[in-house]
Each structure stands twice: as C-alpha cells, then as structure tokens.
CSV table of C-alpha atoms in Angstrom, one decimal:
chain,number,residue,atom,x,y,z
A,1,MET,CA,-4.4,-3.9,8.9
A,2,ILE,CA,-7.0,-6.2,10.6
A,3,ALA,CA,-9.7,-3.5,10.2
A,4,LEU,CA,-9.4,-3.8,6.4
A,5,TRP,CA,-11.5,-6.9,6.2
A,6,VAL,CA,-14.6,-5.1,7.3
A,7,ALA,CA,-15.1,-3.2,4.1
A,8,ALA,CA,-13.6,-5.9,1.9
A,9,CYS,CA,-16.0,-8.6,3.2
A,10,SER,CA,-19.0,-7.1,1.6
A,11,LEU,CA,-17.5,-7.5,-1.8
A,12,LEU,CA,-18.8,-11.1,-2.1
A,13,SER,CA,-22.3,-10.2,-0.7
A,14,TRP,CA,10.1,-13.7,-3.9
A,15,CYS,CA,12.3,-13.9,-4.9
A,16,SER,CA,14.8,-14.6,-7.7
A,17,SER,CA,14.3,-12.1,-10.6
A,18,LEU,CA,12.5,-8.8,-10.4
A,19,SER,CA,13.8,-7.4,-13.6
A,20,GLY,CA,11.7,-5.5,-16.1
A,21,VAL,CA,8.8,-4.8,-13.6
A,22,GLU,CA,7.5,-1.4,-13.3
A,23,GLY,CA,4.9,-0.3,-10.9
A,24,ILE,CA,5.6,-2.9,-8.2
A,25,GLY,CA,7.5,-1.9,-5.1
A,26,VAL,CA,7.9,-3.4,-1.6
A,27,ASN,CA,7.1,-2.0,1.8
A,28,TYR,CA,10.1,-1.8,4.2
A,29,GLY,CA,8.6,-2.2,7.7
A,30,MET,CA,11.0,-1.8,10.6
A,31,MET,CA,9.1,-3.3,13.5
A,32,GLY,CA,11.7,-6.1,14.1
A,33,SER,CA,14.4,-6.5,16.7
A,34,ASN,CA,16.5,-8.6,14.3
A,35,LEU,CA,16.3,-6.9,10.9
A,36,PRO,CA,19.4,-6.3,8.7
A,37,SER,CA,21.1,-3.0,8.8
A,38,PRO,CA,19.6,-0.4,6.3
A,39,ASP,CA,22.6,-0.7,4.0
A,40,LYS,CA,22.1,-4.4,3.7
A,41,VAL,CA,18.4,-4.0,3.2
A,42,VAL,CA,19.0,-1.4,0.3
A,43,ALA,CA,21.6,-3.9,-1.2
A,44,LEU,CA,19.0,-6.6,-1.1
A,45,TYR,CA,16.5,-4.5,-2.9
A,46,LYS,CA,19.0,-3.7,-5.5
A,47,ALA,CA,20.3,-7.3,-5.8
A,48,ASN,CA,16.7,-8.4,-6.6
A,49,ASN,CA,16.1,-5.5,-9.0
A,50,ILE,CA,13.3,-4.1,-6.9
A,51,THR,CA,12.8,-0.6,-8.1
A,52,ASP,CA,10.7,1.1,-5.4
A,53,VAL,CA,10.3,1.2,-1.6
A,54,ARG,CA,7.8,2.5,0.8
A,55,ILE,CA,8.9,3.5,4.4
A,56,PHE,CA,6.4,4.2,7.0
A,57,HIS,CA,8.3,7.0,8.8
A,58,PRO,CA,11.5,9.1,8.3
A,59,ASP,CA,14.5,7.3,9.5
A,60,THR,CA,17.8,9.1,8.7
A,61,ASN,CA,19.9,5.9,8.7
A,62,VAL,CA,17.5,4.5,6.1
A,63,LEU,CA,17.5,7.7,4.0
A,64,GLU,CA,21.3,7.7,4.2
A,65,ALA,CA,21.4,4.1,2.9
A,66,LEU,CA,19.1,5.1,0.0
A,67,ARG,CA,21.4,7.9,-1.2
A,68,GLY,CA,22.4,7.1,-4.8
A,69,SER,CA,20.5,3.8,-4.8
A,70,GLY,CA,18.2,4.7,-7.6
A,71,LEU,CA,15.2,3.3,-5.7
A,72,GLY,CA,11.9,5.3,-5.9
A,73,VAL,CA,10.9,6.2,-2.3
A,74,VAL,CA,7.5,6.7,-0.8
A,75,LEU,CA,8.1,8.4,2.5
A,76,GLY,CA,5.6,8.4,5.2
A,77,THR,CA,5.0,10.5,8.3
A,78,LEU,CA,4.3,9.1,11.8
A,79,ASN,CA,0.7,9.3,12.6
A,80,SER,CA,1.7,10.9,15.8
A,81,ASP,CA,3.2,13.8,13.8
A,82,LEU,CA,-0.1,14.7,12.0
A,83,ALA,CA,-1.1,17.1,14.8
A,84,PRO,CA,2.0,19.3,14.7
A,85,LEU,CA,2.3,19.0,10.9
A,86,ALA,CA,-1.4,20.2,10.6
A,87,SER,CA,-1.2,23.1,13.1
A,88,ASP,CA,2.3,24.5,12.7
A,89,ALA,CA,3.6,25.4,9.4
A,90,SER,CA,7.1,25.8,10.9
A,91,TYR,CA,7.0,22.2,12.1
A,92,ALA,CA,6.2,21.1,8.5
A,93,ALA,CA,9.1,23.2,7.3
A,94,SER,CA,11.4,21.7,9.8
A,95,TRP,CA,10.2,18.2,8.9
A,96,VAL,CA,11.0,18.9,5.3
A,97,GLN,CA,14.4,20.4,6.1
A,98,SER,CA,15.3,17.3,8.3
A,99,TYR,CA,14.0,14.5,6.1
A,100,VAL,CA,13.6,15.5,2.5
A,101,GLN,CA,15.8,18.5,1.7
A,102,PRO,CA,19.2,17.0,2.8
A,103,PHE,CA,18.5,13.9,0.6
A,104,ALA,CA,16.9,15.6,-2.4
A,105,GLY,CA,18.8,14.8,-5.6
A,106,ALA,CA,20.4,11.7,-4.1
A,107,VAL,CA,17.1,10.0,-3.1
A,108,SER,CA,14.3,9.8,-5.6
A,109,PHE,CA,11.1,10.7,-3.6
A,110,ARG,CA,8.0,9.5,-5.4
A,111,TYR,CA,5.5,10.6,-2.8
A,112,ILE,CA,5.3,11.9,0.8
A,113,ASN,CA,2.3,10.3,2.4
A,114,ALA,CA,0.8,12.1,5.4
A,115,GLY,CA,-0.5,9.4,7.8
A,116,ASN,CA,-1.4,5.9,7.3
A,117,GLU,CA,-4.9,4.5,7.9
A,118,VAL,CA,-6.2,7.4,10.2
A,119,ILE,CA,-9.4,7.9,8.3
A,120,PRO,CA,-12.1,7.6,9.7
A,121,GLY,CA,-10.9,8.4,13.2
A,122,GLU,CA,-10.0,11.0,15.8
A,123,SER,CA,-7.0,12.2,13.6
A,124,ALA,CA,-8.9,12.3,10.3
A,125,GLY,CA,-9.3,16.0,10.3
A,126,LEU,CA,-5.6,16.5,10.7
A,127,VAL,CA,-4.7,14.8,7.4
A,128,LEU,CA,-5.5,17.5,4.9
A,129,PRO,CA,-4.0,20.4,6.8
A,130,ALA,CA,-0.9,18.4,7.2
A,131,MET,CA,-0.7,17.7,3.5
A,132,GLN,CA,-1.2,21.3,2.8
A,133,ASN,CA,1.5,22.4,5.1
A,134,LEU,CA,3.9,19.8,3.8
A,135,GLU,CA,3.2,20.8,0.2
A,136,ALA,CA,3.9,24.5,1.2
A,137,ALA,CA,7.0,23.5,2.9
A,138,LEU,CA,8.3,21.5,0.0
A,139,ARG,CA,7.6,24.3,-2.4
A,140,ALA,CA,9.3,26.8,-0.2
A,141,ALA,CA,12.3,24.5,-0.3
A,142,GLY,CA,12.2,24.4,-4.1
A,143,LEU,CA,11.2,20.7,-4.1
A,144,SER,CA,8.5,19.1,-6.3
A,145,VAL,CA,7.3,16.0,-4.4
A,146,PRO,CA,3.7,15.0,-4.5
A,147,VAL,CA,1.9,14.8,-1.1
A,148,THR,CA,-0.8,12.3,-0.5
A,149,THR,CA,-2.1,10.0,2.2
A,150,ALA,CA,-2.8,6.2,2.6
A,151,MET,CA,-6.2,4.9,3.5
A,152,ALA,CA,-7.7,1.6,4.5
A,153,THR,CA,-10.7,0.2,2.6
A,154,SER,CA,-12.7,0.8,5.9
A,155,VAL,CA,-13.3,4.4,4.5
A,156,LEU,CA,-15.9,2.7,2.2
A,157,GLY,CA,-19.5,2.7,3.3
A,158,THR,CA,-20.6,0.8,0.2
A,159,SER,CA,-18.4,-1.7,-1.6
A,160,TYR,CA,-20.7,-4.1,-3.2
A,161,PRO,CA,-21.2,-4.3,-6.1
A,162,PRO,CA,-18.1,-2.4,-7.1
A,163,SER,CA,-19.8,0.1,-9.2
A,164,GLN,CA,-21.7,1.3,-6.2
A,165,GLY,CA,-18.6,1.9,-4.1
A,166,ALA,CA,-19.0,5.0,-2.0
A,167,PHE,CA,-17.2,6.5,1.0
A,168,SER,CA,-19.0,6.1,4.4
A,169,GLU,CA,-20.8,9.0,5.9
A,170,ALA,CA,-18.2,9.0,8.6
A,171,ALA,CA,-15.4,9.2,6.1
A,172,LEU,CA,-16.7,11.4,3.3
A,173,PRO,CA,-16.5,14.9,5.0
A,174,THR,CA,-12.8,14.2,5.4
A,175,VAL,CA,-12.1,12.2,2.3
A,176,GLY,CA,-14.0,14.5,-0.1
A,177,PRO,CA,-11.7,17.5,0.3
A,178,ILE,CA,-8.7,15.2,0.2
A,179,VAL,CA,-9.9,13.8,-3.1
A,180,SER,CA,-10.4,17.3,-4.5
A,181,PHE,CA,-6.9,18.3,-3.3
A,182,LEU,CA,-5.3,15.4,-5.0
A,183,ALA,CA,-7.3,15.5,-8.2
A,184,SER,CA,-6.5,19.2,-8.7
A,185,ARG,CA,-2.8,18.2,-8.6
A,186,GLY,CA,-2.9,15.0,-10.6
A,187,THR,CA,-1.7,13.1,-7.5
A,188,PRO,CA,-2.9,9.6,-6.7
A,189,LEU,CA,-4.6,8.5,-3.5
A,190,LEU,CA,-2.8,5.6,-1.7
A,191,VAL,CA,-5.1,2.7,-0.6
A,192,ASN,CA,-4.2,-0.5,1.3
A,193,VAL,CA,-5.9,-3.5,-0.2
A,194,TYR,CA,-6.0,-6.9,1.7
A,195,PRO,CA,-8.2,-9.6,0.3
A,196,TYR,CA,-6.7,-11.9,2.9
A,197,PHE,CA,-8.6,-10.4,5.7
A,198,ALA,CA,-11.9,-10.7,3.9
A,199,TYR,CA,-11.2,-14.3,3.2
A,200,SER,CA,-10.0,-15.2,6.7
A,201,ALA,CA,-13.1,-13.5,8.3
A,202,GLU,CA,-15.6,-15.3,6.1
A,203,PRO,CA,-14.0,-18.4,4.5
A,204,SER,CA,-17.3,-20.0,3.9
A,205,SER,CA,-18.5,-17.0,1.8
A,206,VAL,CA,-15.3,-16.0,0.0
A,207,PRO,CA,-13.7,-18.7,-2.3
A,208,LEU,CA,-10.1,-19.0,-1.7
A,209,ASP,CA,-9.2,-18.9,-5.5
A,210,TYR,CA,-11.2,-15.6,-5.7
A,211,ALA,CA,-9.2,-14.1,-2.9
A,212,LEU,CA,-5.8,-15.4,-4.3
A,213,LEU,CA,-6.3,-14.0,-7.8
A,214,SER,CA,-6.2,-17.4,-9.2
A,215,SER,CA,-6.4,-17.7,-12.9
A,216,SER,CA,-8.7,-20.7,-12.5
A,217,ALA,CA,-11.1,-18.8,-10.2
A,218,ALA,CA,-14.8,-18.6,-11.3
A,219,VAL,CA,-16.5,-15.4,-11.8
A,220,ALA,CA,-17.9,-14.6,-8.3
A,221,VAL,CA,-19.4,-11.2,-8.9
A,222,THR,CA,-21.2,-9.8,-11.9
A,223,ASP,CA,-21.8,-6.0,-11.8
A,224,ASN,CA,-24.0,-4.6,-14.7
A,225,GLY,CA,-22.4,-7.2,-17.0
A,226,VAL,CA,-18.8,-6.6,-15.7
A,227,GLU,CA,-17.4,-9.8,-14.4
A,228,TYR,CA,-15.0,-10.2,-11.4
A,229,ALA,CA,-13.0,-13.3,-10.9
A,230,ASN,CA,-10.8,-11.9,-8.1
A,231,MET,CA,-11.4,-9.8,-5.0
A,232,PHE,CA,-8.4,-7.5,-5.5
A,233,ASP,CA,-10.0,-5.9,-8.6
A,234,ALA,CA,-13.4,-5.8,-6.9
A,235,ILE,CA,-12.0,-3.9,-3.9
A,236,LEU,CA,-10.0,-1.5,-6.1
A,237,ASP,CA,-12.9,-0.8,-8.4
A,238,ALA,CA,-15.1,0.0,-5.5
A,239,VAL,CA,-12.5,2.5,-4.3
A,240,TYR,CA,-12.4,3.9,-7.9
A,241,ALA,CA,-16.2,4.3,-7.9
A,242,ALA,CA,-16.0,6.0,-4.5
A,243,VAL,CA,-13.4,8.5,-5.6
A,244,GLU,CA,-15.4,9.3,-8.8
A,245,LYS,CA,-18.5,10.0,-6.8
A,246,ALA,CA,-16.5,12.2,-4.4
A,247,GLY,CA,-15.3,14.4,-7.3
A,248,GLY,CA,-12.1,12.8,-8.3
A,249,GLY,CA,-13.3,12.0,-11.8
A,250,GLU,CA,-12.3,9.1,-14.0
A,251,SER,CA,-8.7,10.2,-14.5
A,252,MET,CA,-7.6,10.1,-10.8
A,253,ALA,CA,-5.3,7.3,-10.1
A,254,LEU,CA,-5.0,5.0,-7.1
A,255,VAL,CA,-1.8,3.5,-5.8
A,256,VAL,CA,-2.1,0.2,-3.8
A,257,SER,CA,0.3,1.2,-1.1
A,258,GLU,CA,-0.1,-2.2,0.8
A,259,THR,CA,-1.2,-5.6,-0.2
A,260,GLY,CA,0.0,-9.0,0.9
A,261,TRP,CA,-0.8,-12.4,2.5
A,262,PRO,CA,0.6,-14.0,5.6
A,263,SER,CA,2.7,-17.0,5.4
A,264,GLY,CA,2.0,-18.1,9.0
A,265,GLY,CA,0.8,-16.9,12.4
A,266,GLY,CA,-2.1,-19.2,12.8
A,267,GLY,CA,-4.8,-17.3,10.9
A,268,TYR,CA,-7.3,-19.0,8.6
A,269,GLY,CA,-5.6,-19.4,5.2
A,270,ALA,CA,-2.3,-18.1,6.4
A,271,SER,CA,0.3,-20.4,4.8
A,272,VAL,CA,3.5,-20.2,2.7
A,273,GLU,CA,1.7,-21.8,-0.2
A,274,ASN,CA,-1.1,-19.3,-0.2
A,275,ALA,CA,1.2,-16.3,0.4
A,276,ALA,CA,3.4,-17.4,-2.6
A,277,ALA,CA,0.2,-18.0,-4.7
A,278,TYR,CA,-1.2,-14.6,-3.9
A,279,ILE,CA,2.0,-12.5,-4.5
A,280,ASN,CA,2.9,-14.4,-7.7
A,281,ASN,CA,-0.7,-13.9,-9.1
A,282,LEU,CA,-0.6,-10.3,-8.1
A,283,VAL,CA,2.7,-9.8,-9.9
A,284,ARG,CA,1.2,-11.3,-13.1
A,285,HIS,CA,-2.0,-9.4,-12.7
A,286,VAL,CA,-1.5,-5.7,-11.8
A,287,GLY,CA,-0.1,-4.6,-15.2
A,288,ARG,CA,-3.5,-5.4,-16.8
A,289,GLY,CA,-5.6,-2.9,-14.8
A,290,THR,CA,-9.0,-3.5,-13.5
A,291,PRO,CA,-12.4,-4.0,-15.2
A,292,ARG,CA,-13.1,-0.3,-14.3
A,293,ARG,CA,-9.8,0.9,-15.6
A,294,PRO,CA,-8.7,-1.8,-18.1
A,295,GLY,CA,-5.2,-1.5,-19.4
A,296,LYS,CA,-4.1,1.0,-16.7
A,297,ALA,CA,-1.4,-0.7,-14.7
A,298,VAL,CA,-1.8,-0.4,-11.0
A,299,GLU,CA,1.3,0.9,-9.1
A,300,THR,CA,1.5,-1.6,-6.2
A,301,TYR,CA,3.6,-2.0,-3.1
A,302,ILE,CA,3.7,-5.5,-1.7
A,303,PHE,CA,3.6,-5.7,2.1
A,304,ALA,CA,6.3,-6.6,3.1
A,305,MET,CA,10.0,-7.0,2.8
A,306,PHE,CA,10.5,-8.9,6.1
A,307,ASN,CA,8.7,-10.8,8.8
A,308,GLU,CA,8.7,-8.5,11.8
A,309,ASN,CA,8.7,-9.9,15.3
A,310,GLN,CA,7.7,-6.7,17.1
A,311,LYS,CA,4.3,-6.5,15.3
A,312,PRO,CA,1.3,-7.9,17.2
A,313,GLU,CA,1.4,-11.7,17.6
A,314,GLY,CA,-0.3,-13.7,15.0
A,315,VAL,CA,-0.4,-13.2,11.2
A,316,GLU,CA,0.7,-9.6,11.5
A,317,GLN,CA,4.3,-10.9,12.1
A,318,TYR,CA,4.3,-13.1,8.9
A,319,PHE,CA,3.8,-10.9,5.8
A,320,GLY,CA,7.3,-10.7,4.8
A,321,MET,CA,8.8,-12.2,1.5
A,322,PHE,CA,12.1,-12.4,3.4
A,323,GLN,CA,13.2,-13.6,6.8
A,324,PRO,CA,15.3,-11.2,8.9
A,325,ASP,CA,18.4,-13.1,7.9
A,326,MET,CA,17.6,-12.2,4.2
A,327,SER,CA,16.7,-15.7,3.2
A,328,GLN,CA,13.4,-15.8,1.2
A,329,VAL,CA,10.3,-17.1,2.8
A,330,TYR,CA,8.9,-18.2,-0.7
A,331,HIS,CA,9.8,-17.7,-4.3
A,332,VAL,CA,8.3,-15.1,-6.5
A,333,ASP,CA,8.5,-15.0,-10.2
A,334,PHE,CA,8.5,-11.5,-11.1
A,335,SER,CA,9.6,-12.3,-14.7
A,336,ALA,CA,5.9,-13.4,-15.2
A,337,SER,CA,4.5,-9.8,-14.8
A,338,SER,CA,2.3,-8.7,-17.6
C-alpha cells in the first residue's frame, strides 16, 4: 500500500450498526497470528450487518465459513498464481474447480480479482491472460462471475488536475487492453485509494481535513470550475478520467477495493481519532458519487477488518476496525450513510 501515495501526492499540486448500507464492504486480511477463526469472523460480519467481504486469496476454511452466509464475496488470486493462471488454461480450470465451483450457489461471488497491485511491474503482462483463462474456466463450469483486477493509483502518470488523469506510459500498454476487456463486459475495474499516504508523505502540502473527507474542509482543488474539497474524490476522478482516455468510456465503473486510515504504528497522522474520522466521513460520502460521476454511488471496501501483526511493522499493522479479539478499535456510525 505504501507505493500508493506516489500518485496520490500530485493531487494537491466501526462499529455498532451497519444496517441499510449498500456498496460498502470490508476487506478480510489474514496476515495475523492471533486472528479469530473464520466462522467467528463471518459471524462478526453478520452481527454487524456487513454485507460484503473481500478476501485476498482463496482459503477453503474461509470459503466454507462463508457458505450460506449471504455475504457478497470478492475473491482474489495470489499474485504468485498469476503466472500459471496466465500460461496454463488447465491450471485456471483447476483453480475454479477448487475454489469457486464447490461453493457456487452457497457463496455469493461478486467478482474474481486476478492479482492485486501488480501493474506496473514484472508481473503486469500476466494479468490479462490470467483474467481471460479464469473467465473461460468459469464459463466452462457454467458459472457467471465477473473477472477483474485490483490496481494501485501508481498506475497513473498524471493525476492533477483530476480531469487530466491518465495512465502512465509504463502502465498503459498493460492497462489499456484490460480496460477494453472490462468495458466490453460491463465489469468494473478495482482500484485501491489511500489519501492517508499522500497526507503522511506531504503533510505541509495536503490539509488534514482534505485528506479526511471532512465536511468542513475548504475547496483545495478547482478543475475547470469543478471544486474538490476532499482527496478521495480527486483521486477517484483522476482514475475515471484515465479509464475514459484508455477507451473505457463514461459508463465504465470503478470499485474502490481498498481504502482506509491507520489508527497507530507511528506514521504521521496515524491515530485512532483520524482513522475514526476518515472511515465515518467515507461512509457518509460514498453514496453521493464524485464530481465526475455525481449521484453514482461508489462500491467501496474498507481496509480492513482487523489489525494484523504479521504485516510489516509500522502503520501497515494498524488499519483494522477491530482488534484480533474482536473488540472495536473505534466506533463507526454506518447509519449515517447517504
């Protein structure tokens, strides 16, 4: 996630009741030595009326716990599986037979996402062939699950002002065909959006209220008469603009597959107070859309459910809304969602 601040920086040149909220899910990371068992985690989601979950790799114990839960599931592949998924159709078929087909009907799969934050990079060219092989394997199994991928905002070469958003020269040769693939199927692109990293990298240039989506924040960016009072919208609209320039058109949707704010870990601005403010403001905001797509609610997945002690030391361990003992880190009022 730390690489995400690079593109975001240029943009300025829970939990008691989750009922009635559509389009907001929570990432279930598993990089912790002391996390609850999957059945307890699923029960915690359901007890808090969280309707959707994103998991980063297939885990049969988790998938078993999700049977009959009613939770919408975004299922990721391991980045290390991209090479065999891309090069071997039989491997993709085996993957589907192992992790999707046995649970179909009992688990509501929203998307399969092939890889997380691998573009640009050495594995970038593997993403589209992996997506194609997974789609073919799903169809052969009689399953209709959209296949997509999750990208960091580092795919952007230009992000300021938002209307000039464009993919970088390094990313475009890979991202362009993926955008065409997704647009032709009406499938959204997943993007990970972290205003925190932009703020913590340049706190003297990025107002805290602007990063936190505060309703009291002053307009910080004006783009051809369009005003931006928060960085989340500015980042997302820069990606929308890039997708449109790459041939995705104005109808192609984005899903925010990760966004969050650390409650500790020693990073600048990492505190329980700021984390609570960001997530509460996010919940109130995402139903309104962005200036580029007003009124179009943004399907969003908060990162993350738990603090995870096996992630790199520092803020990476403190993005959870819950402690591993399932006590809340801070309160989130999801009833305030627009």
